[in-house]
PDB file of N, CA and C in Angstrom:
ATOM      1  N   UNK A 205       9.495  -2.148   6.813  1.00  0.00           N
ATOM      2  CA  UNK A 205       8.633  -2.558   5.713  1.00  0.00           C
ATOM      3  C   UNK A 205       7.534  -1.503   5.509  1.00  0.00           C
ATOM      4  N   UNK A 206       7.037  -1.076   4.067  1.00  0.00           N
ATOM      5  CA  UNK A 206       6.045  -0.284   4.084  1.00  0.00           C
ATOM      6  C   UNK A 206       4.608  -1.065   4.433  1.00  0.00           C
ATOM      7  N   UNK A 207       3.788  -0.128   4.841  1.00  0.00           N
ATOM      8  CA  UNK A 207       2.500  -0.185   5.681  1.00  0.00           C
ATOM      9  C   UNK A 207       1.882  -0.376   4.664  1.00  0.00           C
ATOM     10  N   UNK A 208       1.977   0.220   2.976  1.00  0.00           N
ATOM     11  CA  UNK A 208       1.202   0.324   2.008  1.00  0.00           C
ATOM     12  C   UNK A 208       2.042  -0.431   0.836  1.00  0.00           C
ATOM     13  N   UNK A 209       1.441  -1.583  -0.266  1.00  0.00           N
ATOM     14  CA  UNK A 209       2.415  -1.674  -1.497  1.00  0.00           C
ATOM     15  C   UNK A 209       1.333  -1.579  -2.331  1.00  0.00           C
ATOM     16  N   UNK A 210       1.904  -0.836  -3.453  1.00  0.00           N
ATOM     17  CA  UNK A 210       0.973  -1.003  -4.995  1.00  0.00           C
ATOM     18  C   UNK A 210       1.046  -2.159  -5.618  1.00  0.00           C
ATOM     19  N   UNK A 211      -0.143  -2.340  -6.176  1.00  0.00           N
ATOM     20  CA  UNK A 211      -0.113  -3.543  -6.754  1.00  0.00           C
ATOM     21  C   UNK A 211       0.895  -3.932  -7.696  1.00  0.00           C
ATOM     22  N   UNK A 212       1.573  -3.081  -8.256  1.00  0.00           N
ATOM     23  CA  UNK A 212       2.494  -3.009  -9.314  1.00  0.00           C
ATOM     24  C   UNK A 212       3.492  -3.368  -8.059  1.00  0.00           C
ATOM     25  N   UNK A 213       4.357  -3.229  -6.940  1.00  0.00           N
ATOM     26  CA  UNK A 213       5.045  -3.648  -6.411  1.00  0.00           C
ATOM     27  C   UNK A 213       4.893  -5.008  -5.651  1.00  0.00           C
ATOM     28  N   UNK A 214       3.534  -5.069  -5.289  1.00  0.00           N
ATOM     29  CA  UNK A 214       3.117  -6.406  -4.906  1.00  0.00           C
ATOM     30  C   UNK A 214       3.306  -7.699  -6.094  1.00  0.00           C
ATOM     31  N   UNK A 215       2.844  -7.529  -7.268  1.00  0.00           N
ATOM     32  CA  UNK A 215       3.179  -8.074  -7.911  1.00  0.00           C
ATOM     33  C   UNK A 215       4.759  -8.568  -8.720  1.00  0.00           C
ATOM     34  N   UNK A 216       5.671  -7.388  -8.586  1.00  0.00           N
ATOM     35  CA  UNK A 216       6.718  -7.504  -8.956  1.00  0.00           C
ATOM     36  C   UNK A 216       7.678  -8.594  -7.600  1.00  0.00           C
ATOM     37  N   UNK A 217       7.189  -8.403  -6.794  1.00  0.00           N
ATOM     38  CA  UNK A 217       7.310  -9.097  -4.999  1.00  0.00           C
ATOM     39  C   UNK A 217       7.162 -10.544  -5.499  1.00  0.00           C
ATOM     40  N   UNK A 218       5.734 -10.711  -5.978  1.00  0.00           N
ATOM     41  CA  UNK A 218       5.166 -12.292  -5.704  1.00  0.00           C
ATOM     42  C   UNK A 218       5.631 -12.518  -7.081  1.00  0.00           C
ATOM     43  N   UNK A 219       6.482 -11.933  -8.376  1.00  0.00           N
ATOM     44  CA  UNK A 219       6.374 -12.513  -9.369  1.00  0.00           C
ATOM     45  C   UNK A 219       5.531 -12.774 -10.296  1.00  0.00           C
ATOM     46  N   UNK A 220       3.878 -11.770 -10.096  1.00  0.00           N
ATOM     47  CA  UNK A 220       2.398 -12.275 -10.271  1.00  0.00           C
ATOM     48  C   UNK A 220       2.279 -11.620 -11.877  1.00  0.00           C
ATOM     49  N   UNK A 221       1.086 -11.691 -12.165  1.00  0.00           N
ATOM     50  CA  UNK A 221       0.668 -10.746 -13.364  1.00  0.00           C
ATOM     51  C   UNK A 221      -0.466  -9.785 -12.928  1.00  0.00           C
ATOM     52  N   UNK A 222      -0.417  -8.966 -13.058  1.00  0.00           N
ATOM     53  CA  UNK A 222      -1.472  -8.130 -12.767  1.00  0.00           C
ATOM     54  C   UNK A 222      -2.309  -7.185 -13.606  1.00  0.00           C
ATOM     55  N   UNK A 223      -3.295  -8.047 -13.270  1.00  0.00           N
ATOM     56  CA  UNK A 223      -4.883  -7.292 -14.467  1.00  0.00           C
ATOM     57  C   UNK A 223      -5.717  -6.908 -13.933  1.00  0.00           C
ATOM     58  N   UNK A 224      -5.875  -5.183 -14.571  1.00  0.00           N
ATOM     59  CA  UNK A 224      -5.376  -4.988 -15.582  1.00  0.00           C
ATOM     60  C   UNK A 224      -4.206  -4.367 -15.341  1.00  0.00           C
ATOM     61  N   UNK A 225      -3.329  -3.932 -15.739  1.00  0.00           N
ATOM     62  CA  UNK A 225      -1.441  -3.373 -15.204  1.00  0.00           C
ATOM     63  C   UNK A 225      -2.364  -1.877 -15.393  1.00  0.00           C
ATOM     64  N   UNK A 226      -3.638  -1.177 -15.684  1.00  0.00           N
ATOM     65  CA  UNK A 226      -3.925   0.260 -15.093  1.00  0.00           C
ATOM     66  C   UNK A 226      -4.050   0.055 -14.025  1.00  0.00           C
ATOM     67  N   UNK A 227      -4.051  -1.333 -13.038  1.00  0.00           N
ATOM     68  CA  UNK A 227      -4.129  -0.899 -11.536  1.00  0.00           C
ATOM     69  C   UNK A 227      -3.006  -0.804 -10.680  1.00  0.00           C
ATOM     70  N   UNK A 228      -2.127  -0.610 -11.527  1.00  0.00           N
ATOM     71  CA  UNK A 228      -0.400  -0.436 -11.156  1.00  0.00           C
ATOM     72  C   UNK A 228      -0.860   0.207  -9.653  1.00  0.00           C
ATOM     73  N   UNK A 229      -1.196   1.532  -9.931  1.00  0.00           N
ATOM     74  CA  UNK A 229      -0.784   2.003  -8.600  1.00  0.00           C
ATOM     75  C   UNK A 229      -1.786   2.340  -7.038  1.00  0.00           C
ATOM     76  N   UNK A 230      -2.762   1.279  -7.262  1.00  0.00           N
ATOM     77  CA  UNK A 230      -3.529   0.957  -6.368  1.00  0.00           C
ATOM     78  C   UNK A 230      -2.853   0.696  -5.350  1.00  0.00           C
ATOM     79  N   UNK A 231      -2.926   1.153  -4.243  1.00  0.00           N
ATOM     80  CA  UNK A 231      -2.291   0.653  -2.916  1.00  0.00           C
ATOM     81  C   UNK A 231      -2.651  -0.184  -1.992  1.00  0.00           C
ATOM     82  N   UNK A 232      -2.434  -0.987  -1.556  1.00  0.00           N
ATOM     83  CA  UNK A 232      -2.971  -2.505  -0.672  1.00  0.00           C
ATOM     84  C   UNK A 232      -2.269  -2.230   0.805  1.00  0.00           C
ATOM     85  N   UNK A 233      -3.232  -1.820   1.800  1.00  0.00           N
ATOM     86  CA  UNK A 233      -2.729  -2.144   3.222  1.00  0.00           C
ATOM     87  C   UNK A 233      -2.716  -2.977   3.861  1.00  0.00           C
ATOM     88  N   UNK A 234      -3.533  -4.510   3.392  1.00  0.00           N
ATOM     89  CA  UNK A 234      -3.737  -5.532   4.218  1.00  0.00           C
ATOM     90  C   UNK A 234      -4.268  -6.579   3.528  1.00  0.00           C
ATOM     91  N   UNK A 235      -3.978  -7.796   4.215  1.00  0.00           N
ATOM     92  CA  UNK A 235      -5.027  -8.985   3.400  1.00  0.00           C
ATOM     93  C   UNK A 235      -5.649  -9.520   4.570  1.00  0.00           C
ATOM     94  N   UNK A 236      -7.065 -10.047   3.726  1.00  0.00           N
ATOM     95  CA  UNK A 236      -8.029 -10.268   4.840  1.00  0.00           C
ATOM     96  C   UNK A 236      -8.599 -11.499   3.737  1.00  0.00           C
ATOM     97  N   UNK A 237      -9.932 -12.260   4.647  1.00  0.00           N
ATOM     98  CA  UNK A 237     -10.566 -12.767   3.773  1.00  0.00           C
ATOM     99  C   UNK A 237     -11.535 -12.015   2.895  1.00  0.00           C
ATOM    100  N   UNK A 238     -12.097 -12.805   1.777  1.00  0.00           N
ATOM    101  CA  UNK A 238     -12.884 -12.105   0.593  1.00  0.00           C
ATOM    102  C   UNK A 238     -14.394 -11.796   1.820  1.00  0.00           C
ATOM    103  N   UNK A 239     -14.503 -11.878   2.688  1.00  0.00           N
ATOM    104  CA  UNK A 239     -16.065 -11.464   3.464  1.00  0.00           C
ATOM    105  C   UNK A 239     -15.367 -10.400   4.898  1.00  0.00           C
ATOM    106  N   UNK A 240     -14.099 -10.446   5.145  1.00  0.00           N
ATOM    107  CA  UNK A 240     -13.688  -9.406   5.679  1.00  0.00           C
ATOM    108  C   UNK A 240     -13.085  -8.319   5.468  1.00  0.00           C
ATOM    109  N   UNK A 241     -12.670  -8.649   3.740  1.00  0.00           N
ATOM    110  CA  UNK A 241     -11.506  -7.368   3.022  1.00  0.00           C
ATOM    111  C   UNK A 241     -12.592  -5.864   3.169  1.00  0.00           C
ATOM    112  N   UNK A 242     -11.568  -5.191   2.873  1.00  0.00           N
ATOM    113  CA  UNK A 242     -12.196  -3.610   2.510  1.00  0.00           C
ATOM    114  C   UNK A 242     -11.522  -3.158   1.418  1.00  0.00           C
ATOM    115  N   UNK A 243     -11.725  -2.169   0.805  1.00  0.00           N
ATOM    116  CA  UNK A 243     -11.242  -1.822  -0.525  1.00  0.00           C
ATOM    117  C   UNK A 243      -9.705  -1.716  -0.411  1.00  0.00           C
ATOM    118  N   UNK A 244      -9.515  -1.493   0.363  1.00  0.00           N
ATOM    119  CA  UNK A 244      -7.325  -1.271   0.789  1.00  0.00           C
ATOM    120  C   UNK A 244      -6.894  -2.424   0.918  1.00  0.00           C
ATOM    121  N   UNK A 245      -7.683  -3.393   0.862  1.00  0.00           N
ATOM    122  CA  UNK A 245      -7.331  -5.141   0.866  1.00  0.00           C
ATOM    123  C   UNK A 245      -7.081  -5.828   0.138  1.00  0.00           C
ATOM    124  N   UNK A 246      -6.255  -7.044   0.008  1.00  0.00           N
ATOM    125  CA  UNK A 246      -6.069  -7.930  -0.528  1.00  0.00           C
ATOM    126  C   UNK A 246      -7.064  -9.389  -0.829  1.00  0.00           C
ATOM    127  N   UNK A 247      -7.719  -9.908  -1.188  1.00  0.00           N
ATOM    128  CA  UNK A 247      -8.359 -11.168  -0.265  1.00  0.00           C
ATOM    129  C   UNK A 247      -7.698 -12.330  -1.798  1.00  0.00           C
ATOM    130  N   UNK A 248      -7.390 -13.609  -1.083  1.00  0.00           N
ATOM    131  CA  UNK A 248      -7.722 -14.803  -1.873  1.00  0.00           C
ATOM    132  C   UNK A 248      -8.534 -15.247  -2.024  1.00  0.00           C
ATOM    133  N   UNK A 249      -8.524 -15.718  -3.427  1.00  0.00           N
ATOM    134  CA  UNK A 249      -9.880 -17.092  -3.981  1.00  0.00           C
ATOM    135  C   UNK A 249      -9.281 -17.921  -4.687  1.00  0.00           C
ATOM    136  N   UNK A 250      -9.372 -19.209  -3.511  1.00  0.00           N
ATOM    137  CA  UNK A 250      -8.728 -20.189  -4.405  1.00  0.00           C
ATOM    138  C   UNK A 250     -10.165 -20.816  -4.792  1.00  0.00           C
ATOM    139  N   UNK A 251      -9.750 -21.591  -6.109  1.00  0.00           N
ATOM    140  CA  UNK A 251     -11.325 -22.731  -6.142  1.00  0.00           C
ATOM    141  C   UNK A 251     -11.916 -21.488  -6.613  1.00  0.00           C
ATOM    142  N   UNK A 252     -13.648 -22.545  -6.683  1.00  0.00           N
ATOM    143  CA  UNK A 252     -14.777 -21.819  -7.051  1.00  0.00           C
ATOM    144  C   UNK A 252     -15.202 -21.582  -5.827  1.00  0.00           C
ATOM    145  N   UNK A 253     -15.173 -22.107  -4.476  1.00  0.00           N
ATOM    146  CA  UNK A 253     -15.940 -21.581  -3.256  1.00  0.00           C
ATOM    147  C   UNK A 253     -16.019 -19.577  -3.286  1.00  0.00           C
ATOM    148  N   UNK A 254     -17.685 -19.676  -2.900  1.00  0.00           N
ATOM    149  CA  UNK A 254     -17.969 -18.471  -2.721  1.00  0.00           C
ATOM    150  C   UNK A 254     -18.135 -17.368  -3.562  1.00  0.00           C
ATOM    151  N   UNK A 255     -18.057 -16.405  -3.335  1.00  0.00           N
ATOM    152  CA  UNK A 255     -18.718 -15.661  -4.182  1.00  0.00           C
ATOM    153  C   UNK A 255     -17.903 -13.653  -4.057  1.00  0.00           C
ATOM    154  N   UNK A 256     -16.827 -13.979  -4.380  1.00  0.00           N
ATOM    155  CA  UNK A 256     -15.485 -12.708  -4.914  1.00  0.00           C
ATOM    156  C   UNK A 256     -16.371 -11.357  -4.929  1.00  0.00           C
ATOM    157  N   UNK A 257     -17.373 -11.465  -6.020  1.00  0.00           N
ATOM    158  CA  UNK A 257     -18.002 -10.172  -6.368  1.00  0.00           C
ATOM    159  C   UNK A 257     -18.630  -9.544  -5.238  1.00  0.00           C
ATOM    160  N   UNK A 258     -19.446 -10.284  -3.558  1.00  0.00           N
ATOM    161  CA  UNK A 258     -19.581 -10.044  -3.336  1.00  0.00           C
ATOM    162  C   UNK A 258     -18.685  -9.266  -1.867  1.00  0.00           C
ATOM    163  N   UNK A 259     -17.123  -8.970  -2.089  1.00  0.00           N
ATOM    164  CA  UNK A 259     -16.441  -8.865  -1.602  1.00  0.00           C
ATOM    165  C   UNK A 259     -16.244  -7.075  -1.884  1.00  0.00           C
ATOM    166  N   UNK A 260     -15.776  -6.853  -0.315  1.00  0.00           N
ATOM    167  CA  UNK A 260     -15.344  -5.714  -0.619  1.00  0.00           C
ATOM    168  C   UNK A 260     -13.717  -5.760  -1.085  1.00  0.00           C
ATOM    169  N   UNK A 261     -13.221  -6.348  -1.184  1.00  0.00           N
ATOM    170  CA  UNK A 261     -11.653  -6.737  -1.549  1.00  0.00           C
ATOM    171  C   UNK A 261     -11.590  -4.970  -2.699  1.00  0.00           C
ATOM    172  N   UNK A 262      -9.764  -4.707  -2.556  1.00  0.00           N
ATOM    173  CA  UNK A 262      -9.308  -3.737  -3.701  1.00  0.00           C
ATOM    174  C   UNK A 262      -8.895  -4.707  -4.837  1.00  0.00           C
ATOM    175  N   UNK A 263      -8.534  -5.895  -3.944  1.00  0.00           N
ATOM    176  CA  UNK A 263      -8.100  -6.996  -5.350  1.00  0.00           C
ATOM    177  C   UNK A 263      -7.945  -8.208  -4.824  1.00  0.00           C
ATOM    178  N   UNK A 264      -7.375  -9.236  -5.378  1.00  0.00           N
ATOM    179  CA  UNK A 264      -8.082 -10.518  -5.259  1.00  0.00           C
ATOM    180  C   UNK A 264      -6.556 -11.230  -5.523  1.00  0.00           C
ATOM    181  N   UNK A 265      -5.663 -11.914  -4.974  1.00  0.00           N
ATOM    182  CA  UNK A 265      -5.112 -12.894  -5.147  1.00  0.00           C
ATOM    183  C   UNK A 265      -4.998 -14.395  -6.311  1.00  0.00           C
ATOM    184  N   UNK A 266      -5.433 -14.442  -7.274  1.00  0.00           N
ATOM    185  CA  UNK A 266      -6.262 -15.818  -7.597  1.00  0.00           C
ATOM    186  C   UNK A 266      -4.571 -16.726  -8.184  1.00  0.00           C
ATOM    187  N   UNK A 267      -5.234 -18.169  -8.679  1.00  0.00           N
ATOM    188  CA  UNK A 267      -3.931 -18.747  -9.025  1.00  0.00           C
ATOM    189  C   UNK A 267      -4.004 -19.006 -10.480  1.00  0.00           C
ATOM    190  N   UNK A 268      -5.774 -18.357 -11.347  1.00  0.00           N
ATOM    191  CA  UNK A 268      -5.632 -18.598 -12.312  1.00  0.00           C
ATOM    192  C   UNK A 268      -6.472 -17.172 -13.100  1.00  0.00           C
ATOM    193  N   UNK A 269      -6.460 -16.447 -13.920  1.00  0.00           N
ATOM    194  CA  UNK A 269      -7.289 -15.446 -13.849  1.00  0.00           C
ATOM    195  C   UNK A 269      -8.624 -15.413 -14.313  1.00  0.00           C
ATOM    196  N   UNK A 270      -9.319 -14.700 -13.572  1.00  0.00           N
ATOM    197  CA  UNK A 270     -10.804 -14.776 -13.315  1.00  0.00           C
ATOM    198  C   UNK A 270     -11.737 -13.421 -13.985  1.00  0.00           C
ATOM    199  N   UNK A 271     -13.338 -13.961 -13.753  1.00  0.00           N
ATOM    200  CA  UNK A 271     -14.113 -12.952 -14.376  1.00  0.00           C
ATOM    201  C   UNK A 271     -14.324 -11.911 -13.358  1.00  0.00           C
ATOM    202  N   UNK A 272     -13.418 -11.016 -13.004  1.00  0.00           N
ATOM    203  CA  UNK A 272     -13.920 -10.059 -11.617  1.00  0.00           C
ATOM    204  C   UNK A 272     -14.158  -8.597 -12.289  1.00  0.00           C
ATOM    205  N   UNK A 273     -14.237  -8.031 -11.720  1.00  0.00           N
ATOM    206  CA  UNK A 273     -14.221  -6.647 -11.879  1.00  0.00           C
ATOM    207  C   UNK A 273     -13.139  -5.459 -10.957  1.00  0.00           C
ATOM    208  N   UNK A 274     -12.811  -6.692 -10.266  1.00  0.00           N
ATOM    209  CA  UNK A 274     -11.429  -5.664  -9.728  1.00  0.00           C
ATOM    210  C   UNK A 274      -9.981  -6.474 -10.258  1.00  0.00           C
ATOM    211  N   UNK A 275      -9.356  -5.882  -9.419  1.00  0.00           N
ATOM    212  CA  UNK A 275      -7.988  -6.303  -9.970  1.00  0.00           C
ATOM    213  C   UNK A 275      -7.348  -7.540  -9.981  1.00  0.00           C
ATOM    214  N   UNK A 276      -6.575  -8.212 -10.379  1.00  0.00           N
ATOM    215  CA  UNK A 276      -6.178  -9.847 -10.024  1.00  0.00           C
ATOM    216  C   UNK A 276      -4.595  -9.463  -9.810  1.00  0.00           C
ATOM    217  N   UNK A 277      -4.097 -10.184  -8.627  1.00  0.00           N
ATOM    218  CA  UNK A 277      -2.346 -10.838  -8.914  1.00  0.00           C
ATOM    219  C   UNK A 277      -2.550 -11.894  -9.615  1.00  0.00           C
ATOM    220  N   UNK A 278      -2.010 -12.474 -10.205  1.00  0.00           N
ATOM    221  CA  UNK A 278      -2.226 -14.004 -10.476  1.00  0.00           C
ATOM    222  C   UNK A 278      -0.626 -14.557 -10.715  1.00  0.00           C
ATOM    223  N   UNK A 279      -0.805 -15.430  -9.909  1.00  0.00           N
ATOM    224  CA  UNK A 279       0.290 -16.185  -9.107  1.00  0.00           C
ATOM    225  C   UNK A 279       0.352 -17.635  -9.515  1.00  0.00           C
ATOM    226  N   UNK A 280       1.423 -18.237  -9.434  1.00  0.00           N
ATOM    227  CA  UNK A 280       1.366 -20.338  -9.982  1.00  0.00           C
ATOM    228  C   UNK A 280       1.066 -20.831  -8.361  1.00  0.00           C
ATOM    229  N   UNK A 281       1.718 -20.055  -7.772  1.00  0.00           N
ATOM    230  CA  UNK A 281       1.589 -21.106  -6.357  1.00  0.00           C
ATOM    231  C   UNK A 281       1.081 -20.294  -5.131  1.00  0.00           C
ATOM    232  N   UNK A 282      -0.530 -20.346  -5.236  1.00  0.00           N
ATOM    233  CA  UNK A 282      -1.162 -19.139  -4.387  1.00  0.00           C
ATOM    234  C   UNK A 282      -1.008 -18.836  -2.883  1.00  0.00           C
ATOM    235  N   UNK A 283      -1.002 -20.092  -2.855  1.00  0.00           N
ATOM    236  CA  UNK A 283      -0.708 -20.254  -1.303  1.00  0.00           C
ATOM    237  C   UNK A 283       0.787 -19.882  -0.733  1.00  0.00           C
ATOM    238  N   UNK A 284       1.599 -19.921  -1.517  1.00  0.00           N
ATOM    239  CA  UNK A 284       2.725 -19.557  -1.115  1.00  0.00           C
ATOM    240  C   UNK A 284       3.079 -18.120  -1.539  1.00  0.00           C
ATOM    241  N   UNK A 285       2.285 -17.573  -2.074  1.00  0.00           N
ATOM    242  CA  UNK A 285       2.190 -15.887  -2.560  1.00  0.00           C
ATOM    243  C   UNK A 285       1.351 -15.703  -1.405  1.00  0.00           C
ATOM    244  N   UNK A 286       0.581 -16.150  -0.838  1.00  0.00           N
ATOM    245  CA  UNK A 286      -0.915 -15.566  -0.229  1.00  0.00           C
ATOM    246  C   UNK A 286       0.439 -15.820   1.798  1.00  0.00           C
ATOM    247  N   UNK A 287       1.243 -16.835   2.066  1.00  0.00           N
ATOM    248  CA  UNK A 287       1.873 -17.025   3.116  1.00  0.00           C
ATOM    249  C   UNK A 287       3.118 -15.519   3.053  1.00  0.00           C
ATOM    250  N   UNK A 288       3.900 -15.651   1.677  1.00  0.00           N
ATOM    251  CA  UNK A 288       4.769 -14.198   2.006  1.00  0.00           C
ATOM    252  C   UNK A 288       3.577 -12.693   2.032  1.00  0.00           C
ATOM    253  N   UNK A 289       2.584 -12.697   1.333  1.00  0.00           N
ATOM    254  CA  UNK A 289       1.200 -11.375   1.586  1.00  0.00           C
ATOM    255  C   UNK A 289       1.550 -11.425   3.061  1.00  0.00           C
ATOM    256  N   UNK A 290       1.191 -12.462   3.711  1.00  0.00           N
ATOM    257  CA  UNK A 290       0.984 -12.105   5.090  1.00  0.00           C
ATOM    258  C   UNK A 290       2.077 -11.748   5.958  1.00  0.00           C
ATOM    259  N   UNK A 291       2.806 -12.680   5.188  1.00  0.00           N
ATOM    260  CA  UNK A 291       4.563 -12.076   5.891  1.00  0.00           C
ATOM    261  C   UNK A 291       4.423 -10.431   5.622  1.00  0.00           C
ATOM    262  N   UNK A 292       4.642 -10.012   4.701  1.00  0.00           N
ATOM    263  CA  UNK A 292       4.805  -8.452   4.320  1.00  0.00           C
ATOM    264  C   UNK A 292       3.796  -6.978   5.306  1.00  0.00           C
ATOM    265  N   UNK A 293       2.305  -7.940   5.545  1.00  0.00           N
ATOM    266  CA  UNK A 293       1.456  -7.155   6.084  1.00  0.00           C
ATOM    267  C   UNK A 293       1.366  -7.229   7.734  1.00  0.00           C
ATOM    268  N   UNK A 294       2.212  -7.998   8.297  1.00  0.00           N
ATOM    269  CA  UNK A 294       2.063  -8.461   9.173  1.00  0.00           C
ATOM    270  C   UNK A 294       3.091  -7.317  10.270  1.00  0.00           C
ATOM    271  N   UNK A 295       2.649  -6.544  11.201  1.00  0.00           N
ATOM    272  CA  UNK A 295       3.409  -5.691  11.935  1.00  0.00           C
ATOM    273  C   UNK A 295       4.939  -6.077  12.584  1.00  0.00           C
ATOM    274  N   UNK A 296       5.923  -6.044  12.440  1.00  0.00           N
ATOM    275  CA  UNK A 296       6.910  -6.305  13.325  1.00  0.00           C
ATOM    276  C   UNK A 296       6.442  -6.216  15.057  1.00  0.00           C
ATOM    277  N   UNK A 297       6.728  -7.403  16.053  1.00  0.00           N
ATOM    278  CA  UNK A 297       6.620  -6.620  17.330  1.00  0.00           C
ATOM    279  C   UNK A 297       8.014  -5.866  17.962  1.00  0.00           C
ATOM    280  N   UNK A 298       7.405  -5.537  18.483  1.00  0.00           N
ATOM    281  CA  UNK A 298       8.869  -4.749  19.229  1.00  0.00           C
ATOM    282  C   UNK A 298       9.529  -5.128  20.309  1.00  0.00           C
ATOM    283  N   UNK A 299      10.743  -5.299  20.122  1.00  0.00           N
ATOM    284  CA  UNK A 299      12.079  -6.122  21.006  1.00  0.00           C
ATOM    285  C   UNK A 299      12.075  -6.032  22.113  1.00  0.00           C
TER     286      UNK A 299
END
């Protein structure tokens, strides 16, 4: 599995929409939460809890699209986009 996906492949993955599609080729190494992401990150926001903007996130997961300033997947069933994210980022161990 790659270490890195663009959002344009992440999205084509989860089925998502992604705004704005100029962030096609942003690359995402990890998902974290929105108070632990870093810019190579992914983070979710479901709900109104909290506060996105003040996130270092590269982009944001959501299930409906939002007023951000970075990028959105936007997904119908977040949680189950946000369970395969982690599948994908998650290291293989070794046999």
């Amino acid at each position: 599995m790659p270490r890195a996906w663009t959002l344009d492949a992440l999205a084509r993955r989860l089925g998502a929409e992604l705004h704005p599609p100029s962030a096609a080729s942003r690359l995402i190494r990890g998902v974290a939460t929105p108070a632990d992401a870093t810019p190579k990150d992914i983070a979710p926001v479901f709900g109104s809890r909290g506060d996105p903007e003040s996130s270092a996130a590269g982009a944001f997961l959501v299930a409906a699209e939002r007023e951000h300033s970075r990028p959105q997947l936007v997904v119908s069933e977040p949680r189950g986009a946000l369970a395969e994210l982690i599948e994908l980022f998650t290291p293989e161990s070794p046999r």
